[in-house]
Short mmCIF file of C-alpha atoms and ligand atoms in Angstrom, two decimals:
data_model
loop_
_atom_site.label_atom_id
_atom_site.label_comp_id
_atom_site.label_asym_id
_atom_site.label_seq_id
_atom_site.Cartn_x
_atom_site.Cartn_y
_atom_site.Cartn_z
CA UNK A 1 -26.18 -15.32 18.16
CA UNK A 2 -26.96 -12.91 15.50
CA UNK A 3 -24.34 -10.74 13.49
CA UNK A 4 -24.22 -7.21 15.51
CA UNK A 5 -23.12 -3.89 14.07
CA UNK A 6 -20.03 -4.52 16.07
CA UNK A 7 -19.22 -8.00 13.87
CA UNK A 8 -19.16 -5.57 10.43
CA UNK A 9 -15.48 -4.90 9.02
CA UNK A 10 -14.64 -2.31 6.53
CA UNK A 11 -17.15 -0.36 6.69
CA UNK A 12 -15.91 3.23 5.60
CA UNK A 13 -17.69 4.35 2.76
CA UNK A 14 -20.15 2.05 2.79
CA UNK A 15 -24.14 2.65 2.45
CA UNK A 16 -26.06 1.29 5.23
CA UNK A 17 -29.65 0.97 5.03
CA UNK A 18 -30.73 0.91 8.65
CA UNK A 19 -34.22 -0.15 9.86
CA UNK A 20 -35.11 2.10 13.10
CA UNK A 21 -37.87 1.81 15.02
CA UNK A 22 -39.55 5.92 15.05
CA UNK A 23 -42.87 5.13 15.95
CA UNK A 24 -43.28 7.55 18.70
CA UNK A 25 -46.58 8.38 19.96
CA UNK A 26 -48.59 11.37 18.81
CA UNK A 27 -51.11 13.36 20.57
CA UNK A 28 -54.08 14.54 18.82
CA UNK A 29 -52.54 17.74 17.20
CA UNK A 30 -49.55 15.24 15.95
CA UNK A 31 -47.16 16.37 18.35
CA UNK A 32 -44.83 14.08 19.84
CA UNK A 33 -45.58 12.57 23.17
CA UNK A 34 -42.49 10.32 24.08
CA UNK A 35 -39.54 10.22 22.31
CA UNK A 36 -38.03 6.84 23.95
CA UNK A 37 -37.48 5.11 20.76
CA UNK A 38 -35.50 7.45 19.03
CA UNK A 39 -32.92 7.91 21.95
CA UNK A 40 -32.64 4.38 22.07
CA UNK A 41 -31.67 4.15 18.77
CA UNK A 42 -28.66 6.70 19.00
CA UNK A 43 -26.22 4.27 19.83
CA UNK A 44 -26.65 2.40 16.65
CA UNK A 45 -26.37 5.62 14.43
CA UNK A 46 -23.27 6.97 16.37
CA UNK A 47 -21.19 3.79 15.87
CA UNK A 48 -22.05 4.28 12.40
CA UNK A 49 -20.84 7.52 12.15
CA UNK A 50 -17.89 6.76 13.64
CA UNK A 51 -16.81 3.92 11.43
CA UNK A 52 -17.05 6.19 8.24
CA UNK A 53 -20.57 4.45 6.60
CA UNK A 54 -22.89 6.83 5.00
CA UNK A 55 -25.87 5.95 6.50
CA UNK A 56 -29.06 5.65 5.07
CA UNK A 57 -32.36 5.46 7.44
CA UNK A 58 -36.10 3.87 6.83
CA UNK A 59 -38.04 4.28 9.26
CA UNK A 60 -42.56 4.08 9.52
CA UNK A 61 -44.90 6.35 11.71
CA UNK A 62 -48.05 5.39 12.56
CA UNK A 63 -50.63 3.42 10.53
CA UNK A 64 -50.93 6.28 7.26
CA UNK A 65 -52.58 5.25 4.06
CA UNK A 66 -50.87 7.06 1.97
CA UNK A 67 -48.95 10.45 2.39
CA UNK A 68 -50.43 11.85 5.43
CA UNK A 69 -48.22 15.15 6.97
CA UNK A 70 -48.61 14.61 10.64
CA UNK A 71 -46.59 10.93 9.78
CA UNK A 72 -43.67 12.39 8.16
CA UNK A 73 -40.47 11.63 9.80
CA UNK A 74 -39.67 15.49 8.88
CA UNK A 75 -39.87 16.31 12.43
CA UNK A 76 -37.74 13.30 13.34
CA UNK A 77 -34.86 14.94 11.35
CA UNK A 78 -34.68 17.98 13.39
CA UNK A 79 -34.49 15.58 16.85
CA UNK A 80 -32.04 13.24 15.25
CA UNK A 81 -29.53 16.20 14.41
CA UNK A 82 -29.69 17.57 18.15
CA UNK A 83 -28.92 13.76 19.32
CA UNK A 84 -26.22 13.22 17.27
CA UNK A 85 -24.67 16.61 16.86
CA UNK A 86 -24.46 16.35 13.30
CA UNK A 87 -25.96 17.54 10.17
CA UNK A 88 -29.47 15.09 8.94
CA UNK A 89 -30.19 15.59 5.60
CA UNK A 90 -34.12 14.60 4.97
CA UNK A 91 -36.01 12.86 1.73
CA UNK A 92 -39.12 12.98 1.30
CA UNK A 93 -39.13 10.03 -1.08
CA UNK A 94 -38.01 6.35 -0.22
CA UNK A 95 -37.03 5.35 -4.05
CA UNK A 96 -36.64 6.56 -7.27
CA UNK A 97 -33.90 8.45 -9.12
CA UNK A 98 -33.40 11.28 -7.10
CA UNK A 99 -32.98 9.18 -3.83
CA UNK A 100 -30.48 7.36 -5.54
CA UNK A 101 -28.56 10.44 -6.44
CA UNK A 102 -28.52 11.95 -3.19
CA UNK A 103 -27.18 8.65 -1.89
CA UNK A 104 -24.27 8.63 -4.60
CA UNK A 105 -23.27 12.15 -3.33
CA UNK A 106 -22.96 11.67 0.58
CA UNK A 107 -19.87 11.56 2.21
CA UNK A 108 -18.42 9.16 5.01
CA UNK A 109 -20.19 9.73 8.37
CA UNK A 110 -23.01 11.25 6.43
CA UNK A 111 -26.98 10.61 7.24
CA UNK A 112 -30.02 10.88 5.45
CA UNK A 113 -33.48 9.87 6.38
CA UNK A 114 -35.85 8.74 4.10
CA UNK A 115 -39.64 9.73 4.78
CA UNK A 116 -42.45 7.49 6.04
CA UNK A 117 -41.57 4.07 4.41
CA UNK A 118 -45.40 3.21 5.19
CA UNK A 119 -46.24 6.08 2.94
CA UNK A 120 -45.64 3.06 -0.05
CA UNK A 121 -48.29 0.43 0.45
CA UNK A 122 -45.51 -2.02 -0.94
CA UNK A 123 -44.20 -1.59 2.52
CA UNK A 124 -46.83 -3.44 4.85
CA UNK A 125 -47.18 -6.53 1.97
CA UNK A 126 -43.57 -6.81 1.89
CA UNK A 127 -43.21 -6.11 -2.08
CA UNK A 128 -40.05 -7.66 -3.02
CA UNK A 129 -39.78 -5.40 -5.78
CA UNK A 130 -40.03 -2.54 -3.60
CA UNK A 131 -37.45 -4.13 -1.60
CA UNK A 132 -34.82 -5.28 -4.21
CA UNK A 133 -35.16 -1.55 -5.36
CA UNK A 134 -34.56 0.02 -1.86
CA UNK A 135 -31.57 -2.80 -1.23
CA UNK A 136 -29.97 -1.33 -4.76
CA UNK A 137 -29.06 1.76 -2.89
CA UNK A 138 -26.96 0.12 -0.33
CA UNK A 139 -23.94 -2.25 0.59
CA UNK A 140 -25.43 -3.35 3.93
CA UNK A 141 -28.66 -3.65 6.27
CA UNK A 142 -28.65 -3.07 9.36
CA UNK A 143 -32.12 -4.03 11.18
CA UNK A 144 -32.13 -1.49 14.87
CA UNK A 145 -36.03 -1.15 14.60
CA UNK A 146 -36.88 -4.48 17.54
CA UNK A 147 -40.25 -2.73 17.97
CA UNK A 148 -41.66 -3.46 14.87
CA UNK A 149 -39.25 -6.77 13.75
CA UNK A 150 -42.65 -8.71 14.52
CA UNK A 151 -44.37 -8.08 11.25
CA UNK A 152 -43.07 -8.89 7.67
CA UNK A 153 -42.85 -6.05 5.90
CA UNK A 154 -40.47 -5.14 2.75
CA UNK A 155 -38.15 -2.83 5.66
CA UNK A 156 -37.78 -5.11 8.40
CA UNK A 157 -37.87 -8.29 6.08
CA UNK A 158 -37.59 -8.28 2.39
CA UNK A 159 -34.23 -5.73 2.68
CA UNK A 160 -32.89 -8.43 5.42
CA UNK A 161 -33.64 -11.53 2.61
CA UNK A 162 -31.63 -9.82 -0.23
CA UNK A 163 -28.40 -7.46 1.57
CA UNK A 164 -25.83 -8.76 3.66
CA UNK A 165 -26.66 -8.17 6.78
CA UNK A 166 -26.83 -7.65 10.57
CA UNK A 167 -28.88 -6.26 13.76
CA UNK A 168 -28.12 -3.02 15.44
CA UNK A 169 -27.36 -2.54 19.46
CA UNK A 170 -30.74 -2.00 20.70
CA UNK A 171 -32.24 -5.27 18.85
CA UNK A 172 -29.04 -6.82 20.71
CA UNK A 173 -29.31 -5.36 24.28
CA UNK A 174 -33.44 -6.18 23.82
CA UNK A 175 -32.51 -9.63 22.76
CA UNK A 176 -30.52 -10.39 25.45
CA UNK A 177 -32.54 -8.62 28.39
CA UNK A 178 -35.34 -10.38 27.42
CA UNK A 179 -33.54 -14.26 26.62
CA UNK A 180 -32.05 -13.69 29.85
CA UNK A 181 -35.40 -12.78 31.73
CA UNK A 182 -37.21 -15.76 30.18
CA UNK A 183 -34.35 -18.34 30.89
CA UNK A 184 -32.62 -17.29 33.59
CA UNK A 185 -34.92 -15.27 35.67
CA UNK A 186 -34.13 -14.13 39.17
CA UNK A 187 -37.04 -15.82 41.41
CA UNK A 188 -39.54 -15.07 42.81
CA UNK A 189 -40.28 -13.95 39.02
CA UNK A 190 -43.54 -11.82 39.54
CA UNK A 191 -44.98 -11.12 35.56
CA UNK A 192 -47.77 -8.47 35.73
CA UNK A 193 -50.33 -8.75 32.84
CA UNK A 194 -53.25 -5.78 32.41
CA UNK A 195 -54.42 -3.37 29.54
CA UNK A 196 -56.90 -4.20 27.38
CA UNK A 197 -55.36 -6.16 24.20
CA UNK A 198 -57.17 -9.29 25.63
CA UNK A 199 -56.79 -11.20 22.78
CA UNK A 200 -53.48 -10.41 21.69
CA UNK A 201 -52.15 -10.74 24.77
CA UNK A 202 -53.84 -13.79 26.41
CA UNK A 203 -51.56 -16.60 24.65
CA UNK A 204 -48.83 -15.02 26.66
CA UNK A 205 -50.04 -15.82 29.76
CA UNK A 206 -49.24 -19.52 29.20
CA UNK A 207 -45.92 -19.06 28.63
CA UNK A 208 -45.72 -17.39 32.12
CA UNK A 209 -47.24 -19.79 33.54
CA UNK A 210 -44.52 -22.03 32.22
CA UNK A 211 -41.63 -19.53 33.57
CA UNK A 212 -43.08 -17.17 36.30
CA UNK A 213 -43.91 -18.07 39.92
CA UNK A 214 -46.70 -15.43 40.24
CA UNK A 215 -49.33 -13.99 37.95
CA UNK A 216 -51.28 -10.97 38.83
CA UNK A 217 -53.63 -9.75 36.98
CA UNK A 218 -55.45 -6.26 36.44
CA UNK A 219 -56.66 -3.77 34.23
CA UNK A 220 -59.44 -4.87 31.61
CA UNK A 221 -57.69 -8.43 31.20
CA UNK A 222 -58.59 -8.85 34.54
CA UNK A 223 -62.57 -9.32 33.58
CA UNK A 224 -62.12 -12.25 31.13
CA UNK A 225 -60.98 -14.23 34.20
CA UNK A 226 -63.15 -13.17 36.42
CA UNK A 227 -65.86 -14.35 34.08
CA UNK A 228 -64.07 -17.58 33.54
CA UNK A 229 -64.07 -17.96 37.10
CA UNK A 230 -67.82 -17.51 37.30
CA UNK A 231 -67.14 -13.91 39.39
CA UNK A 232 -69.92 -10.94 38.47
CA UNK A 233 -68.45 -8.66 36.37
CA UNK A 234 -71.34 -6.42 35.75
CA UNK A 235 -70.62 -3.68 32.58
CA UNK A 236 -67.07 -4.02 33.07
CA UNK A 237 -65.07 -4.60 29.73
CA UNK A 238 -64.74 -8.62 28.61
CA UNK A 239 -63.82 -10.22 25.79
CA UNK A 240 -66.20 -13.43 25.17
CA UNK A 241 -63.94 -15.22 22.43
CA UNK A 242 -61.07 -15.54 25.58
CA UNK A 243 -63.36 -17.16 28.33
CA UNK A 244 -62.49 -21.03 27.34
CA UNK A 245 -59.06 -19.75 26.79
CA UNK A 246 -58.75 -17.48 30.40
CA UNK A 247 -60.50 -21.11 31.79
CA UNK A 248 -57.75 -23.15 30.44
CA UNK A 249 -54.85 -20.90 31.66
CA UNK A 250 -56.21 -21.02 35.40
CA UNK A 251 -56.59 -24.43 35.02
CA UNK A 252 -53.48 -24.95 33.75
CA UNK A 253 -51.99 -22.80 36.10
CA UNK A 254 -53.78 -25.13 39.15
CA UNK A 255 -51.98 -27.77 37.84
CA UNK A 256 -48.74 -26.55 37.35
CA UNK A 257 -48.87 -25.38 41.48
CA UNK A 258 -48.59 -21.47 39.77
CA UNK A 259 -50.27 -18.73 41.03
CA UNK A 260 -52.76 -16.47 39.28
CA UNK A 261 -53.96 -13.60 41.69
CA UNK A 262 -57.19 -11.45 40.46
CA UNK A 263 -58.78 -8.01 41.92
CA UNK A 264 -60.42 -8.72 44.61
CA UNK A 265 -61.89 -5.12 44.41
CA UNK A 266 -62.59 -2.27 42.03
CA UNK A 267 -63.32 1.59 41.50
CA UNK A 268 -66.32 1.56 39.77
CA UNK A 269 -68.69 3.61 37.70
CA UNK A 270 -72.23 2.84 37.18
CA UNK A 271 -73.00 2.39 33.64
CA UNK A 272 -75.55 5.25 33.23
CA UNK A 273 -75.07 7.53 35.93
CA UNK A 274 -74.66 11.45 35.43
CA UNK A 275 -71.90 12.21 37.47
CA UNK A 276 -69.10 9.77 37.56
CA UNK A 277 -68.02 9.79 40.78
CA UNK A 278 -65.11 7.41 42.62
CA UNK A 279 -66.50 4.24 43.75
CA UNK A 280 -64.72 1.05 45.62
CA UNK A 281 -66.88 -2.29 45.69
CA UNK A 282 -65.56 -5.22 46.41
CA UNK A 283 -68.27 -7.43 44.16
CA UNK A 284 -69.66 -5.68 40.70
CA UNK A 285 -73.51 -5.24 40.22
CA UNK A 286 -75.30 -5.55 36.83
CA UNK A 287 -74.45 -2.17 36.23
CA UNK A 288 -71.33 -2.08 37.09
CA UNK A 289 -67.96 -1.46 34.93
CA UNK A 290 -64.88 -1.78 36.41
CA UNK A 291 -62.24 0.99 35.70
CA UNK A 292 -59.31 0.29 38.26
CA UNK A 293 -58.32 -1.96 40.51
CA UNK A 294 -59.49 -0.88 44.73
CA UNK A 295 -57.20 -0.53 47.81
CA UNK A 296 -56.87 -3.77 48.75
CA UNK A 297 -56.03 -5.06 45.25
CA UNK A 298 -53.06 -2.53 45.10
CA UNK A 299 -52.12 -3.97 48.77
CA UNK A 300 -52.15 -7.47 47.90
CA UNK A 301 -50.44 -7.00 44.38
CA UNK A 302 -47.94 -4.74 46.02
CA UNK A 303 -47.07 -7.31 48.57
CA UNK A 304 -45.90 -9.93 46.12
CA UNK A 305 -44.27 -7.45 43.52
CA UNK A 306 -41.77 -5.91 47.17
CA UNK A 307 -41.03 -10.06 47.61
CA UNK A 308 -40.16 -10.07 43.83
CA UNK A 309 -36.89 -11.23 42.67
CA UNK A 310 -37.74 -10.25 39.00
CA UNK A 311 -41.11 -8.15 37.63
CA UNK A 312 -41.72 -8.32 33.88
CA UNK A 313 -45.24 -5.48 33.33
CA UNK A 314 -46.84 -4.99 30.52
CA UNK A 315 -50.78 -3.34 30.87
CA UNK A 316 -51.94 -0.77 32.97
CA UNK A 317 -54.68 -1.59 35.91
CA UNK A 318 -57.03 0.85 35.24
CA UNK A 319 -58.00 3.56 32.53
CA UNK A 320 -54.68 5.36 34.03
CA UNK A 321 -55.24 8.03 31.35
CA UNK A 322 -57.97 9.51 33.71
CA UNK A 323 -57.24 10.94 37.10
CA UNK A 324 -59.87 9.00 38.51
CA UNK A 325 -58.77 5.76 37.38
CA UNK A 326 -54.73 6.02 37.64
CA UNK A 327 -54.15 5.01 40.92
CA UNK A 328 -53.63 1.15 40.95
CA UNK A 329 -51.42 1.68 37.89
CA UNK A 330 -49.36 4.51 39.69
CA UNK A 331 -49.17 2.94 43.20
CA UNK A 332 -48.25 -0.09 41.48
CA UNK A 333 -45.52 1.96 39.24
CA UNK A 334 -43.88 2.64 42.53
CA UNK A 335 -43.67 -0.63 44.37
CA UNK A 336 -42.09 -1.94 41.06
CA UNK A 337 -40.07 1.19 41.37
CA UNK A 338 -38.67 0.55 44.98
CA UNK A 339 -38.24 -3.04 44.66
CA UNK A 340 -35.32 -4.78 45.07
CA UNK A 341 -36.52 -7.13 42.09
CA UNK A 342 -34.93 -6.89 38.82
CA UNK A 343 -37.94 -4.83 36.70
CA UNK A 344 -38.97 -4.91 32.80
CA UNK A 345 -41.83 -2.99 31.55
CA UNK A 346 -42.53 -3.20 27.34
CA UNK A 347 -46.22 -2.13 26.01
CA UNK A 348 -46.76 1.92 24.74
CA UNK A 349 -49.00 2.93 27.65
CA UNK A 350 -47.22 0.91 30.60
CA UNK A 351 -44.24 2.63 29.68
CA UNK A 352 -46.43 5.72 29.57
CA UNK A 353 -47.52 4.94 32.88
CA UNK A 354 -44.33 4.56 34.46
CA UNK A 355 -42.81 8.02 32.86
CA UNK A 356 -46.56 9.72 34.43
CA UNK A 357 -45.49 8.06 38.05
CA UNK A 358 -42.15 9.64 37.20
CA UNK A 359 -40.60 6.08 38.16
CA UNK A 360 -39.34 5.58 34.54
CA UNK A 361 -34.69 5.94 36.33
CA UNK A 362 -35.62 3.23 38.90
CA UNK A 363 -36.92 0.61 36.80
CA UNK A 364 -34.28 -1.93 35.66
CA UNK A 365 -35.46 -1.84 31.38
CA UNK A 366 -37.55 0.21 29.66
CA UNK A 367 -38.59 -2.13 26.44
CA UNK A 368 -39.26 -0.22 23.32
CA UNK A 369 -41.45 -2.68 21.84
CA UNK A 370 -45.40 -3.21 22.75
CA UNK A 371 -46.50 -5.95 20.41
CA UNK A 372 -42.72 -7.41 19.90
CA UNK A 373 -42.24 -7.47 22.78
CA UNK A 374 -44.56 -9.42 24.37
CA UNK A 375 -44.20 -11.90 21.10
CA UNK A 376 -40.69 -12.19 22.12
CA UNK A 377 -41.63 -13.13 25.58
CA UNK A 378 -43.70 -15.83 23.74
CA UNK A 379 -41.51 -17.23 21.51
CA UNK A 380 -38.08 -16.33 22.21
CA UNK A 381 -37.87 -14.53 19.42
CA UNK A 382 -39.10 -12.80 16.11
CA UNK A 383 -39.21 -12.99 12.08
CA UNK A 384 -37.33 -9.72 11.77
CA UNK A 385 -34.67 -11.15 14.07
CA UNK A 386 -34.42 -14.33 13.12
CA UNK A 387 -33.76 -13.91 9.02
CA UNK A 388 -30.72 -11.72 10.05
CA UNK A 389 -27.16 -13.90 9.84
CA UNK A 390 -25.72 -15.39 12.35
CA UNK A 391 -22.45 -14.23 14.37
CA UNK A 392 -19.78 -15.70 12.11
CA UNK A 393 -17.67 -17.65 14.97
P1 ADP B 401 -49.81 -1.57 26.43
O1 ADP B 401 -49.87 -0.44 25.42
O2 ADP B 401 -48.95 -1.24 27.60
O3 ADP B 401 -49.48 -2.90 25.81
P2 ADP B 401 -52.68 -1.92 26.28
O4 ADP B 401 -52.69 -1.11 25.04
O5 ADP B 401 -53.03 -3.35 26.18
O6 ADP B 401 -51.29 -1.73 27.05
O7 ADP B 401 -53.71 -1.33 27.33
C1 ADP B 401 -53.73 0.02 27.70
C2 ADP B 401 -55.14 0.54 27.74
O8 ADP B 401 -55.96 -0.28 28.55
C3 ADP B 401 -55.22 1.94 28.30
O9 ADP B 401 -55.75 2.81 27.32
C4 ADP B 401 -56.18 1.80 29.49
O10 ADP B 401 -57.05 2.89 29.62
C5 ADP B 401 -56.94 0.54 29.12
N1 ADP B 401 -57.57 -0.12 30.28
C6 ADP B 401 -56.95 -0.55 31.39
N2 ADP B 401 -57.85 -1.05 32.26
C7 ADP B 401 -59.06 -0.94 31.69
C8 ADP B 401 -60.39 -1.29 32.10
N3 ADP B 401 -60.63 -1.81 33.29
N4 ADP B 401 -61.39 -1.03 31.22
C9 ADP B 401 -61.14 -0.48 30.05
N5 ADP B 401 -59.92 -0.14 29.61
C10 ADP B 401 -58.89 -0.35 30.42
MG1 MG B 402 -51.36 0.23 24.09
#
């Protein structure tokens, strides 16, 4: 077990650098879509607050290079001081002199939030510099941010190698959800795997082979297979590199007596037609690309996911973002919804979906992470996570 927030003593006047995770989505104009990951790291802040620390917080948006406006955390201030009732003072520097200064002068219960750490490229190559420089301002890190504790960068890792150290309440609650989910799941255990990261997301279909009972598959993820399988997929969206790979998981699968469940029809467009109209086949022509799963995909999916003991979702079945090609995703959304299963959905645009079907208060755990999450699922846990100390017995 890893040290939590809860395990620190003493911690009145002390500087806390913590990691959170306020990557929220943007829409085109930069507003902000979702703001999930910020509430969820409230908790965290709070406790902080009410121990007496002056906390510090780094944080990244997005993928800028360099100072780019519609990334600045600026915006993130304002929302933070409405969630916590309290004052948020804002930097728009992550080091130097006058950082350090306005760190010197807070008072207990204090926070400040330092812009865009990704606005340094010394924060995506994990500078140690950068981070021994950042760690100089403060007694303690605290790493809250699980969504992005897969990747090794000088905020999530270098600060964790060189200050004492611990892991906030969401990276615990996430932690544990998910450990329990993969060890001790409640069976059936139905995992539902679409979207279209084939490639990042294929490896993890092994492991739920390993653990799950039942594998059903959809959204663009779904094609690979079909290929594999020798089914037409006509235009539809496939990933060539993850054939032998999609082949080796369904063979794997036969062996292991586990069941992998495909479309067994799709709404359609044709690849060139003027007017895209709505169109269920059961088998794809040449010109074919599939965009959603059909009718009686939804009614087969839908009738393992109500016998479900426990659902784990990440990837949508169809291009939900279009009205034409949301409803497997939706319909789906709400037999997970009204299930009597225990339910976990993790990815940005499943847990999208599930807020657009309006199901997001009757599923059982809403993950925050996309890519760390499903690498927990994998590996039972992360680099971020894992340099953090252990719980001191
Ligand atoms: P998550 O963010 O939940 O991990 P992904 O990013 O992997 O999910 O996948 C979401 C995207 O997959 C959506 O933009 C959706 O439109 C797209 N998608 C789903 N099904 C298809 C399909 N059949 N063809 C093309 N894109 C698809
Ligand atoms: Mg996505």
């Amino acid at each position: 077990m890893k040290r939590s927030v809860k395990d620190l003593v003493n911690l009145k006047g002390k500087v806390i650098l913590l990691r959170a995770d306020f990557n929220v989505p943007l829409d085109g104009a930069g507003r902000i879509m979702d703001l999930n990951r910020v509430n969820e790291s409230i908790p965290t802040i709070k406790y902080l607050i009410g121990q007496g620390a002056k906390v510090v917080i780094l944080s990244h948006l997005g993928r800028p290079k360099g100072y780019e406006i519609r990334a600045s955390l600026w915006q993130i201030s304002l929302i933070l001081m409405k969630r916590l009732n309290t004052k948020v003072y804002f930097s728009n520097k992550v080091i130097g002199p006058e950082v350090k200064e306005r760190i010197r002068s807070m008072k207990n219960g204090d926070v400040l939030l330092l812009e865009n750490v990704r606005f340094y490229e010394e924060e995506t190559a994990c500078d140690m510099k950068f981070a021994r420089e950042i760690a100089s301002y403060g007694d303690l890190y605290v790493n809250d941010a699980f969504g992005c504790s897969h990747r090794k960068h000088a905020s999530t890792y270098g600060l964790a190698r060189v200050l004492p150290n611990a892991v906030g309440l969401l990276v615990e609650k996430e932690t544990m959800v998910l450990t329990d989910a993969m060890e001790n799941p409640k069976r059936p255990f139905v995992a539902i795997i679409g979207g279209v990261k084939v490639p990042d997301k294929i490896k993890i279909l092994k492991k739920f082979v390993d653990v799950a009972d039942t594998i059903l598959i959809g959204g663009a993820m779904a094609y690979t297979f079909m290929l594999a399988k020798g089914i037409a997929v006509g235009e539809s969206l496939t990933y060539l590199d993850c054939v032998q790979v999609a082949s080796d998981i369904l063979q794997y699968a036969k062996d292991k007596g586990k069941k992998i469940l495909l479309p067994i029809d799709h709404v359609i467009v044709h690849k060139n037609a003027q007017r895209q109209r709505k169109v269920v086949v059961d088998n794809m022509e040449e010109d074919m690309m599939g965009m959603d799963i059909g009718p009686k995909t939804i009614k087969m999916f839908g009738e393992e996911i109500a016998r479900a003991g426990q659902i784990i979702w990440n990837g949508p079945m169809g291009l939900y973002e279009q009205d034409k090609f949301k409803e497997g995703t939706l319909k789906l959304a709400e037999v997970v919804a009204n299930s009597k299963a225990y339910s976990i959905v993790g990815g940005g645009d499943s847990v999208s979906a599930i807020k657009l079907a309006k199901c997001e208060d009757k599923i059982n755990f809403l993950s925050t992470g996309g890519g760390a999450t499903l690498k927990f699922i994998e590996d039972g846990s992360l680099c971020c996570i894992d340099v953090i100390q252990e719980k001191i017995r």
